[in-house]
C-alpha positions in Angstrom: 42.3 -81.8 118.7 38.6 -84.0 118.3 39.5 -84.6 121.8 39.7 -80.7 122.8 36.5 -79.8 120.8 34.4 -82.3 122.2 35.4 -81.2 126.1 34.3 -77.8 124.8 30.4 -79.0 123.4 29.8 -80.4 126.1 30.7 -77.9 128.4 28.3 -75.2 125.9 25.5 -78.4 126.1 25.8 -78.2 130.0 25.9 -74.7 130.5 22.6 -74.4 128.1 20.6 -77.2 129.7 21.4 -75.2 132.7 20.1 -71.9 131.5 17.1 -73.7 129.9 16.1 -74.4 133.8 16.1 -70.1 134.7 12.6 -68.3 134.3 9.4 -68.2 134.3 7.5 -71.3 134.9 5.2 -72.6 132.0 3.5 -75.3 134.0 2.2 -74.1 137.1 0.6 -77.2 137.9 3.6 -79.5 137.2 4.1 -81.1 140.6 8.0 -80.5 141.2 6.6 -77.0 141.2 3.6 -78.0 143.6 6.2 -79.9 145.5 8.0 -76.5 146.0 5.0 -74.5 147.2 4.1 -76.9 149.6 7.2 -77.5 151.4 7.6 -73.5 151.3 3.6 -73.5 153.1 4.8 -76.5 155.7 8.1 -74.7 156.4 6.6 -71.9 157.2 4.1 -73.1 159.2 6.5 -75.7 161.3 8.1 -72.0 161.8 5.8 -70.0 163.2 3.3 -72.6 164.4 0.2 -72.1 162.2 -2.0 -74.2 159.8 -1.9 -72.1 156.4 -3.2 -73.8 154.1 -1.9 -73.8 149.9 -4.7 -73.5 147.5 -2.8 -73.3 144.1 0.4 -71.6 142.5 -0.4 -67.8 140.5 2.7 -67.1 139.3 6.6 -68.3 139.6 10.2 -67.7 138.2 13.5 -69.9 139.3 16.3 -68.3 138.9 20.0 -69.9 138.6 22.4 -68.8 141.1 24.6 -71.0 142.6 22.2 -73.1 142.8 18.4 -72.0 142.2 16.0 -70.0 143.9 12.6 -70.6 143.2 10.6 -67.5 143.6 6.8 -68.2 143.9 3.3 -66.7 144.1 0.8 -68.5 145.8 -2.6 -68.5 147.0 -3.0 -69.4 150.5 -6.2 -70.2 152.9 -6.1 -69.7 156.7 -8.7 -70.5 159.2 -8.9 -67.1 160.5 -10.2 -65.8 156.8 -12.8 -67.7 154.4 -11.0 -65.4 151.5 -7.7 -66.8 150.0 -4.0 -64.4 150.1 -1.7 -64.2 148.0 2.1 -65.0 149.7 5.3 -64.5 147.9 8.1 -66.9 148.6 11.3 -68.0 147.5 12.8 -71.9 147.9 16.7 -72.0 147.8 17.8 -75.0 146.4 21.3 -76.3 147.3 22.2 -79.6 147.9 25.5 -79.3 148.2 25.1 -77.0 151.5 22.1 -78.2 152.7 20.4 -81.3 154.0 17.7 -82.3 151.3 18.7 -79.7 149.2 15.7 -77.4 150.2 15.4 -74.0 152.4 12.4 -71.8 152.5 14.5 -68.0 152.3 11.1 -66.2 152.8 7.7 -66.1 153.3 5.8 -62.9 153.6 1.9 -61.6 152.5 2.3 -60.2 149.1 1.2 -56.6 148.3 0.8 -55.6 144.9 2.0 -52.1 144.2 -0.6 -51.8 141.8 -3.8 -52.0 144.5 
């Protein structure tokens, strides 16, 4: 029976240590998260052959599902424009499919609903 109830806490620990890892990122500057937004910026720019630039991180949320998806705000530079923009990405993250664990999912010029 000790045996039993002991498989089932630590299943409940690992399913809540995973949970704990879904939401809204506290440390913007922590550098797994800065890690994130700049293989997302050299991704896409291997991709479509251009030199944006990351300036810093404005917002982000990882969400668990099968695996995570890290879904970011970030302020980027190009040479074409002195002012900075504001892209929205999202990271997969999935080592068991892919090579390195990493894959950029999007990439696109963020436009606030509320401009």
């Amino acid at each position: 029976m000790a045996r039993v109830s002991h498989s089932i806490l630590l299943s409940f620990l690992i399913v809540l240590a995973e949970a704990s890892y879904s939401g809204v990122y506290k440390y913007l500057k922590d550098s797994k998260v800065v890690w994130i937004a700049e293989f997302a910026v050299a991704e896409y720019n291997k991709k479509v052959n251009t030199t944006l630039q990351f300036i810093s991180i404005i917002n982000g949320k990882r969400y668990s599902i099968s695996g995570y998806i890290n879904h970011l705000l970030i302020s980027i530079k190009d040479e074409s424009n002195a002012h900075p923009k504001t892209y929205e990405t999202a990271v997969l993250y999935t080592p068991w499919e892919i090579k390195g664990g990493y894959k950029l999912d999007s990439f696109k010029l963020f436009k606030s609903i509320w401009i």
